[in-house]
Amino acid sequence: FCDIDHFKRINDSHGHEAGDRVLKAVARSLAKISDDKCHVARHGGEEFVILLRGQTLDEALRTLDEARRTMAERRLVNRANDIPFGRITFSGGVADVFAHASPREALKAADDALYVAKNQGRNRILTASDECVKTAA
């Protein structure tokens, strides 16, 4: 899972139309990692699900972290008023489906890792196997 950091603040400060443009920018950034073994889908609100087949947990972490860093380096401006949005970042949680009893449990583990990433300051990707995630769960 990944979730745009401070998305409500973007909507509140710049309006929902601008928030939609930020959603599209993040979706385009995530789409760049998409291929026949990587599928990206909007899960709802400002959250996306990324399925990375054929990658180890470490490879998946690196893939998502590279997308996170690339997005954080971009500087987006609200075209309606030329006011910068500031840095757009997202946080993520990664889980290995084969390390869990079911895909549903893997999604829950990824969501738990995302929750910890948000609570640790955002703009980071954690795995469900990270010690801080296991302790928090």
CSV table of N, CA and C in Angstrom, one decimal:
chain,number,residue,atom,x,y,z
A,1,PHE,N,0.8,-1.2,0.0
A,1,PHE,CA,0.0,0.0,0.0
A,1,PHE,C,0.9,1.2,0.0
A,2,CYS,N,0.4,2.3,-0.6
A,2,CYS,CA,1.0,3.6,-0.4
A,2,CYS,C,-0.1,4.6,-0.3
A,3,ASP,N,0.2,5.7,0.4
A,3,ASP,CA,-0.8,6.7,0.7
A,3,ASP,C,-0.1,8.1,0.7
A,4,ILE,N,-0.7,9.0,0.0
A,4,ILE,CA,-0.2,10.4,-0.2
A,4,ILE,C,-0.2,11.1,1.2
A,5,ASP,N,1.0,11.6,1.6
A,5,ASP,CA,1.1,12.3,2.9
A,5,ASP,C,0.4,13.6,2.8
A,6,HIS,N,-0.3,13.9,3.9
A,6,HIS,CA,-0.9,15.2,4.1
A,6,HIS,C,-1.9,15.6,3.0
A,7,PHE,N,-2.5,14.6,2.4
A,7,PHE,CA,-3.4,14.9,1.3
A,7,PHE,C,-4.6,15.8,1.7
A,8,LYS,N,-5.1,15.6,2.9
A,8,LYS,CA,-6.3,16.5,3.3
A,8,LYS,C,-5.8,17.9,3.4
A,9,ARG,N,-4.6,18.2,3.8
A,9,ARG,CA,-4.1,19.5,3.8
A,9,ARG,C,-4.0,20.1,2.4
A,10,ILE,N,-3.6,19.3,1.5
A,10,ILE,CA,-3.6,19.8,0.1
A,10,ILE,C,-5.0,20.2,-0.4
A,11,ASN,N,-6.0,19.3,-0.1
A,11,ASN,CA,-7.3,19.6,-0.5
A,11,ASN,C,-7.9,20.9,0.2
A,12,ASP,N,-7.6,21.0,1.5
A,12,ASP,CA,-8.1,22.1,2.3
A,12,ASP,C,-7.4,23.4,1.8
A,13,SER,N,-6.1,23.4,1.5
A,13,SER,CA,-5.4,24.6,1.1
A,13,SER,C,-5.6,25.0,-0.3
A,14,HIS,N,-5.7,24.0,-1.2
A,14,HIS,CA,-5.7,24.3,-2.6
A,14,HIS,C,-7.0,24.0,-3.3
A,15,GLY,N,-7.9,23.3,-2.7
A,15,GLY,CA,-9.2,22.9,-3.3
A,15,GLY,C,-9.1,21.5,-3.8
A,16,HIS,N,-10.3,20.9,-4.0
A,16,HIS,CA,-10.4,19.5,-4.5
A,16,HIS,C,-9.9,19.3,-5.9
A,17,GLU,N,-10.1,20.3,-6.7
A,17,GLU,CA,-9.6,20.2,-8.1
A,17,GLU,C,-8.1,20.0,-8.2
A,18,ALA,N,-7.4,20.8,-7.3
A,18,ALA,CA,-6.0,20.8,-7.2
A,18,ALA,C,-5.6,19.4,-6.6
A,19,GLY,N,-6.3,19.0,-5.6
A,19,GLY,CA,-6.1,17.7,-5.0
A,19,GLY,C,-6.2,16.5,-6.1
A,20,ASP,N,-7.1,16.7,-7.0
A,20,ASP,CA,-7.3,15.7,-8.0
A,20,ASP,C,-6.0,15.7,-8.9
A,21,ARG,N,-5.5,16.9,-9.2
A,21,ARG,CA,-4.3,16.9,-10.0
A,21,ARG,C,-3.1,16.3,-9.3
A,22,VAL,N,-3.0,16.5,-8.0
A,22,VAL,CA,-1.9,15.8,-7.2
A,22,VAL,C,-2.1,14.3,-7.3
A,23,LEU,N,-3.3,13.8,-7.1
A,23,LEU,CA,-3.6,12.4,-7.3
A,23,LEU,C,-3.1,11.8,-8.6
A,24,LYS,N,-3.4,12.6,-9.7
A,24,LYS,CA,-3.0,12.2,-11.0
A,24,LYS,C,-1.5,12.2,-11.1
A,25,ALA,N,-0.8,13.2,-10.5
A,25,ALA,CA,0.7,13.2,-10.6
A,25,ALA,C,1.3,12.0,-9.9
A,26,VAL,N,0.7,11.7,-8.7
A,26,VAL,CA,1.3,10.5,-8.0
A,26,VAL,C,1.0,9.2,-8.8
A,27,ALA,N,-0.2,9.1,-9.4
A,27,ALA,CA,-0.6,8.0,-10.2
A,27,ALA,C,0.3,7.8,-11.4
A,28,ARG,N,0.7,8.9,-12.0
A,28,ARG,CA,1.6,8.9,-13.2
A,28,ARG,C,3.0,8.4,-12.7
A,29,SER,N,3.4,8.9,-11.5
A,29,SER,CA,4.7,8.5,-11.0
A,29,SER,C,4.7,7.0,-10.7
A,30,LEU,N,3.7,6.5,-10.1
A,30,LEU,CA,3.6,5.1,-9.8
A,30,LEU,C,3.5,4.3,-11.1
A,31,ALA,N,2.8,4.8,-12.1
A,31,ALA,CA,2.6,4.1,-13.3
A,31,ALA,C,3.9,3.8,-14.0
A,32,LYS,N,4.9,4.6,-13.7
A,32,LYS,CA,6.2,4.4,-14.4
A,32,LYS,C,6.9,3.1,-13.9
A,33,ILE,N,6.5,2.6,-12.7
A,33,ILE,CA,7.1,1.4,-12.3
A,33,ILE,C,6.3,0.2,-12.8
A,34,SER,N,5.1,0.5,-13.3
A,34,SER,CA,4.2,-0.6,-13.7
A,34,SER,C,4.6,-1.3,-15.0
A,35,ASP,N,4.5,-2.6,-15.0
A,35,ASP,CA,4.8,-3.4,-16.2
A,35,ASP,C,4.0,-4.7,-16.1
A,36,ASP,N,4.4,-5.7,-16.9
A,36,ASP,CA,3.6,-6.9,-16.8
A,36,ASP,C,3.8,-7.7,-15.5
A,37,LYS,N,4.7,-7.3,-14.6
A,37,LYS,CA,4.9,-7.9,-13.3
A,37,LYS,C,4.6,-6.9,-12.2
A,38,CYS,N,4.2,-5.7,-12.5
A,38,CYS,CA,3.9,-4.7,-11.5
A,38,CYS,C,2.6,-4.1,-11.9
A,39,HIS,N,1.6,-4.2,-11.0
A,39,HIS,CA,0.3,-3.6,-11.2
A,39,HIS,C,0.0,-2.5,-10.2
A,40,VAL,N,-0.4,-1.4,-10.6
A,40,VAL,CA,-0.8,-0.3,-9.7
A,40,VAL,C,-2.3,0.1,-9.8
A,41,ALA,N,-2.9,0.2,-8.7
A,41,ALA,CA,-4.4,0.6,-8.7
A,41,ALA,C,-4.7,1.5,-7.6
A,42,ARG,N,-5.6,2.4,-7.9
A,42,ARG,CA,-6.0,3.3,-6.8
A,42,ARG,C,-7.0,2.5,-5.9
A,43,HIS,N,-6.7,2.6,-4.6
A,43,HIS,CA,-7.5,1.8,-3.7
A,43,HIS,C,-8.7,2.6,-3.1
A,44,GLY,N,-8.6,3.9,-3.2
A,44,GLY,CA,-9.6,4.7,-2.6
A,44,GLY,C,-9.0,6.0,-2.0
A,45,GLY,N,-9.6,7.1,-2.0
A,45,GLY,CA,-9.1,8.3,-1.5
A,45,GLY,C,-7.7,8.6,-2.0
A,46,GLU,N,-6.7,8.7,-1.2
A,46,GLU,CA,-5.4,8.9,-1.6
A,46,GLU,C,-4.5,7.7,-1.5
A,47,GLU,N,-5.1,6.5,-1.5
A,47,GLU,CA,-4.3,5.3,-1.3
A,47,GLU,C,-4.3,4.5,-2.6
A,48,PHE,N,-3.1,3.9,-2.8
A,48,PHE,CA,-2.9,3.0,-3.9
A,48,PHE,C,-2.4,1.6,-3.5
A,49,VAL,N,-2.7,0.6,-4.2
A,49,VAL,CA,-2.2,-0.7,-4.0
A,49,VAL,C,-1.3,-1.1,-5.2
A,50,ILE,N,-0.1,-1.6,-4.8
A,50,ILE,CA,0.9,-2.0,-5.9
A,50,ILE,C,1.2,-3.5,-5.7
A,51,LEU,N,1.0,-4.2,-6.7
A,51,LEU,CA,1.3,-5.7,-6.7
A,51,LEU,C,2.6,-5.9,-7.5
A,52,LEU,N,3.6,-6.3,-6.8
A,52,LEU,CA,4.9,-6.6,-7.5
A,52,LEU,C,5.2,-8.1,-7.5
A,53,ARG,N,5.0,-8.7,-8.7
A,53,ARG,CA,5.2,-10.1,-8.8
A,53,ARG,C,6.6,-10.4,-9.1
A,54,GLY,N,7.1,-11.5,-8.6
A,54,GLY,CA,8.5,-12.0,-9.0
A,54,GLY,C,9.6,-11.2,-8.4
A,55,GLN,N,9.3,-10.4,-7.3
A,55,GLN,CA,10.3,-9.6,-6.6
A,55,GLN,C,10.4,-10.1,-5.2
A,56,THR,N,11.6,-10.1,-4.7
A,56,THR,CA,11.8,-10.4,-3.3
A,56,THR,C,11.2,-9.2,-2.5
A,57,LEU,N,11.1,-9.3,-1.2
A,57,LEU,CA,10.6,-8.2,-0.4
A,57,LEU,C,11.6,-7.0,-0.5
A,58,ASP,N,12.9,-7.3,-0.4
A,58,ASP,CA,13.9,-6.2,-0.6
A,58,ASP,C,13.8,-5.5,-1.9
A,59,GLU,N,13.6,-6.3,-3.0
A,59,GLU,CA,13.5,-5.7,-4.3
A,59,GLU,C,12.2,-4.8,-4.4
A,60,ALA,N,11.1,-5.3,-3.8
A,60,ALA,CA,9.9,-4.5,-3.8
A,60,ALA,C,10.1,-3.3,-3.0
A,61,LEU,N,10.7,-3.4,-1.9
A,61,LEU,CA,11.0,-2.2,-1.1
A,61,LEU,C,11.8,-1.2,-1.9
A,62,ARG,N,12.9,-1.6,-2.6
A,62,ARG,CA,13.7,-0.7,-3.4
A,62,ARG,C,12.9,-0.1,-4.5
A,63,THR,N,12.1,-0.8,-5.2
A,63,THR,CA,11.3,-0.3,-6.3
A,63,THR,C,10.3,0.8,-5.8
A,64,LEU,N,9.6,0.5,-4.7
A,64,LEU,CA,8.7,1.5,-4.2
A,64,LEU,C,9.4,2.7,-3.6
A,65,ASP,N,10.5,2.5,-3.0
A,65,ASP,CA,11.3,3.6,-2.4
A,65,ASP,C,11.8,4.5,-3.5
A,66,GLU,N,12.2,3.9,-4.6
A,66,GLU,CA,12.7,4.7,-5.7
A,66,GLU,C,11.6,5.6,-6.2
A,67,ALA,N,10.4,5.1,-6.4
A,67,ALA,CA,9.2,5.8,-6.8
A,67,ALA,C,8.9,7.0,-5.8
A,68,ARG,N,9.0,6.6,-4.5
A,68,ARG,CA,8.8,7.6,-3.5
A,68,ARG,C,9.8,8.8,-3.6
A,69,ARG,N,11.1,8.4,-3.7
A,69,ARG,CA,12.1,9.5,-3.8
A,69,ARG,C,11.9,10.3,-5.1
A,70,THR,N,11.6,9.7,-6.2
A,70,THR,CA,11.4,10.5,-7.4
A,70,THR,C,10.2,11.4,-7.3
A,71,MET,N,9.1,11.0,-6.7
A,71,MET,CA,8.0,11.9,-6.4
A,71,MET,C,8.4,13.0,-5.5
A,72,ALA,N,9.1,12.8,-4.5
A,72,ALA,CA,9.5,13.8,-3.5
A,72,ALA,C,10.4,14.8,-4.1
A,73,GLU,N,11.1,14.5,-5.1
A,73,GLU,CA,12.1,15.5,-5.8
A,73,GLU,C,11.3,16.4,-6.7
A,74,ARG,N,10.1,16.0,-7.1
A,74,ARG,CA,9.4,16.9,-8.0
A,74,ARG,C,8.8,18.1,-7.3
A,75,ARG,N,8.7,19.2,-7.9
A,75,ARG,CA,8.0,20.4,-7.3
A,75,ARG,C,6.8,20.7,-8.2
A,76,LEU,N,5.6,20.4,-7.6
A,76,LEU,CA,4.4,20.7,-8.3
A,76,LEU,C,3.8,22.1,-7.9
A,77,VAL,N,3.2,22.7,-8.9
A,77,VAL,CA,2.6,24.0,-8.7
A,77,VAL,C,1.2,23.9,-9.1
A,78,ASN,N,0.3,24.6,-8.3
A,78,ASN,CA,-1.1,24.7,-8.6
A,78,ASN,C,-1.2,25.6,-9.8
A,79,ARG,N,-1.6,25.0,-10.9
A,79,ARG,CA,-1.7,25.8,-12.1
A,79,ARG,C,-2.8,26.9,-12.1
A,80,ALA,N,-3.8,26.7,-11.2
A,80,ALA,CA,-4.9,27.7,-11.1
A,80,ALA,C,-4.4,29.0,-10.5
A,81,ASN,N,-3.4,29.0,-9.7
A,81,ASN,CA,-2.9,30.2,-9.1
A,81,ASN,C,-1.4,30.3,-9.0
A,82,ASP,N,-0.7,29.4,-9.6
A,82,ASP,CA,0.8,29.4,-9.5
A,82,ASP,C,1.4,29.3,-8.1
A,83,ILE,N,0.6,28.8,-7.2
A,83,ILE,CA,1.2,28.6,-5.8
A,83,ILE,C,1.7,27.2,-5.7
A,84,PRO,N,2.9,27.0,-5.3
A,84,PRO,CA,3.5,25.7,-5.2
A,84,PRO,C,2.7,24.8,-4.1
A,85,PHE,N,2.6,23.6,-4.4
A,85,PHE,CA,2.0,22.6,-3.5
A,85,PHE,C,3.0,22.3,-2.3
A,86,GLY,N,4.2,22.6,-2.6
A,86,GLY,CA,5.3,22.1,-1.7
A,86,GLY,C,5.6,20.7,-2.1
A,87,ARG,N,6.4,20.0,-1.3
A,87,ARG,CA,6.9,18.7,-1.7
A,87,ARG,C,5.7,17.7,-1.5
A,88,ILE,N,5.5,16.9,-2.5
A,88,ILE,CA,4.5,15.9,-2.5
A,88,ILE,C,5.2,14.6,-2.2
A,89,THR,N,4.8,13.9,-1.1
A,89,THR,CA,5.4,12.7,-0.7
A,89,THR,C,4.3,11.6,-0.4
A,90,PHE,N,4.8,10.4,-0.3
A,90,PHE,CA,3.9,9.3,0.1
A,90,PHE,C,4.6,8.4,1.0
A,91,SER,N,3.9,7.7,1.8
A,91,SER,CA,4.4,6.6,2.6
A,91,SER,C,3.9,5.3,2.1
A,92,GLY,N,4.6,4.2,2.5
A,92,GLY,CA,4.2,2.9,2.0
A,92,GLY,C,4.4,1.8,3.0
A,93,GLY,N,3.7,0.7,2.8
A,93,GLY,CA,3.9,-0.5,3.6
A,93,GLY,C,3.9,-1.6,2.6
A,94,VAL,N,4.9,-2.5,2.8
A,94,VAL,CA,5.2,-3.6,1.8
A,94,VAL,C,5.1,-4.9,2.6
A,95,ALA,N,4.5,-5.9,2.1
A,95,ALA,CA,4.4,-7.3,2.7
A,95,ALA,C,4.6,-8.3,1.6
A,96,ASP,N,5.2,-9.4,2.0
A,96,ASP,CA,5.4,-10.6,1.1
A,96,ASP,C,4.1,-11.5,1.2
A,97,VAL,N,3.4,-11.7,0.2
A,97,VAL,CA,2.2,-12.5,0.2
A,97,VAL,C,2.5,-13.9,0.7
A,98,PHE,N,3.7,-14.4,0.3
A,98,PHE,CA,4.0,-15.8,0.7
A,98,PHE,C,4.4,-16.0,2.1
A,99,ALA,N,4.6,-14.9,2.8
A,99,ALA,CA,5.0,-14.9,4.2
A,99,ALA,C,3.7,-14.9,5.1
A,100,HIS,N,2.5,-14.8,4.5
A,100,HIS,CA,1.3,-14.7,5.2
A,100,HIS,C,0.3,-15.9,4.8
A,101,ALA,N,-0.6,-16.2,5.6
A,101,ALA,CA,-1.5,-17.3,5.4
A,101,ALA,C,-2.5,-17.0,4.2
A,102,SER,N,-2.7,-15.8,3.9
A,102,SER,CA,-3.6,-15.5,2.7
A,102,SER,C,-3.3,-14.1,2.2
A,103,PRO,N,-3.7,-13.9,0.9
A,103,PRO,CA,-3.5,-12.5,0.4
A,103,PRO,C,-4.1,-11.4,1.3
A,104,ARG,N,-5.3,-11.7,1.8
A,104,ARG,CA,-5.9,-10.7,2.7
A,104,ARG,C,-5.0,-10.4,3.9
A,105,GLU,N,-4.4,-11.4,4.5
A,105,GLU,CA,-3.5,-11.2,5.6
A,105,GLU,C,-2.3,-10.4,5.2
A,106,ALA,N,-1.8,-10.6,4.0
A,106,ALA,CA,-0.6,-9.9,3.4
A,106,ALA,C,-1.0,-8.4,3.3
A,107,LEU,N,-2.2,-8.1,2.8
A,107,LEU,CA,-2.7,-6.8,2.6
A,107,LEU,C,-2.8,-6.1,4.0
A,108,LYS,N,-3.3,-6.8,5.0
A,108,LYS,CA,-3.4,-6.3,6.3
A,108,LYS,C,-2.0,-5.9,6.9
A,109,ALA,N,-1.1,-6.8,6.6
A,109,ALA,CA,0.3,-6.6,7.1
A,109,ALA,C,0.9,-5.3,6.4
A,110,ALA,N,0.7,-5.2,5.1
A,110,ALA,CA,1.2,-4.0,4.4
A,110,ALA,C,0.5,-2.8,4.9
A,111,ASP,N,-0.8,-2.8,5.2
A,111,ASP,CA,-1.5,-1.7,5.7
A,111,ASP,C,-1.0,-1.3,7.1
A,112,ASP,N,-0.7,-2.3,7.9
A,112,ASP,CA,-0.1,-2.1,9.2
A,112,ASP,C,1.3,-1.4,9.1
A,113,ALA,N,2.1,-1.8,8.1
A,113,ALA,CA,3.4,-1.2,7.9
A,113,ALA,C,3.2,0.2,7.4
A,114,LEU,N,2.2,0.5,6.6
A,114,LEU,CA,1.9,1.9,6.1
A,114,LEU,C,1.6,2.7,7.3
A,115,TYR,N,0.7,2.2,8.2
A,115,TYR,CA,0.3,3.0,9.4
A,115,TYR,C,1.5,3.4,10.3
A,116,VAL,N,2.5,2.4,10.4
A,116,VAL,CA,3.7,2.7,11.2
A,116,VAL,C,4.5,3.8,10.5
A,117,ALA,N,4.7,3.6,9.2
A,117,ALA,CA,5.4,4.6,8.4
A,117,ALA,C,4.8,6.0,8.5
A,118,LYS,N,3.5,6.1,8.5
A,118,LYS,CA,2.9,7.4,8.7
A,118,LYS,C,3.2,8.0,10.1
A,119,ASN,N,3.1,7.1,11.1
A,119,ASN,CA,3.4,7.5,12.5
A,119,ASN,C,4.8,7.8,12.8
A,120,GLN,N,5.7,7.3,12.0
A,120,GLN,CA,7.2,7.6,12.2
A,120,GLN,C,7.6,8.8,11.4
A,121,GLY,N,6.7,9.6,10.9
A,121,GLY,CA,7.1,10.8,10.2
A,121,GLY,C,6.7,11.0,8.8
A,122,ARG,N,6.2,9.9,8.2
A,122,ARG,CA,5.8,9.9,6.8
A,122,ARG,C,7.0,9.9,5.8
A,123,ASN,N,6.7,9.9,4.5
A,123,ASN,CA,7.8,10.0,3.5
A,123,ASN,C,8.8,8.8,3.7
A,124,ARG,N,8.3,7.7,3.9
A,124,ARG,CA,9.1,6.5,4.0
A,124,ARG,C,8.3,5.2,3.7
A,125,ILE,N,9.1,4.2,3.4
A,125,ILE,CA,8.5,2.9,3.0
A,125,ILE,C,9.0,1.9,4.1
A,126,LEU,N,8.1,1.1,4.7
A,126,LEU,CA,8.5,0.1,5.6
A,126,LEU,C,7.9,-1.2,5.2
A,127,THR,N,8.6,-2.3,5.6
A,127,THR,CA,8.1,-3.6,5.3
A,127,THR,C,7.4,-4.2,6.5
A,128,ALA,N,6.5,-5.1,6.3
A,128,ALA,CA,5.8,-5.8,7.4
A,128,ALA,C,6.7,-6.5,8.3
A,129,SER,N,7.9,-6.9,7.8
A,129,SER,CA,8.9,-7.6,8.6
A,129,SER,C,9.8,-6.7,9.4
A,130,ASP,N,9.7,-5.4,9.2
A,130,ASP,CA,10.6,-4.4,10.0
A,130,ASP,C,10.2,-4.6,11.4
A,131,GLU,N,11.2,-4.6,12.3
A,131,GLU,CA,11.0,-4.8,13.7
A,131,GLU,C,10.1,-3.7,14.3
A,132,CYS,N,10.1,-2.5,13.9
A,132,CYS,CA,9.2,-1.5,14.4
A,132,CYS,C,7.8,-1.7,14.0
A,133,VAL,N,7.6,-2.4,12.9
A,133,VAL,CA,6.2,-2.7,12.5
A,133,VAL,C,5.7,-3.9,13.3
A,134,LYS,N,6.6,-4.9,13.5
A,134,LYS,CA,6.2,-6.1,14.3
A,134,LYS,C,5.8,-5.7,15.7
A,135,THR,N,6.6,-4.8,16.3
A,135,THR,CA,6.4,-4.3,17.7
A,135,THR,C,5.1,-3.5,17.8
A,136,ALA,N,4.7,-2.8,16.8
A,136,ALA,CA,3.5,-1.9,16.8
A,136,ALA,C,2.3,-2.8,16.6
A,137,ALA,N,2.4,-3.9,15.9
A,137,ALA,CA,1.2,-4.7,15.5
A,137,ALA,C,0.6,-5.4,16.7
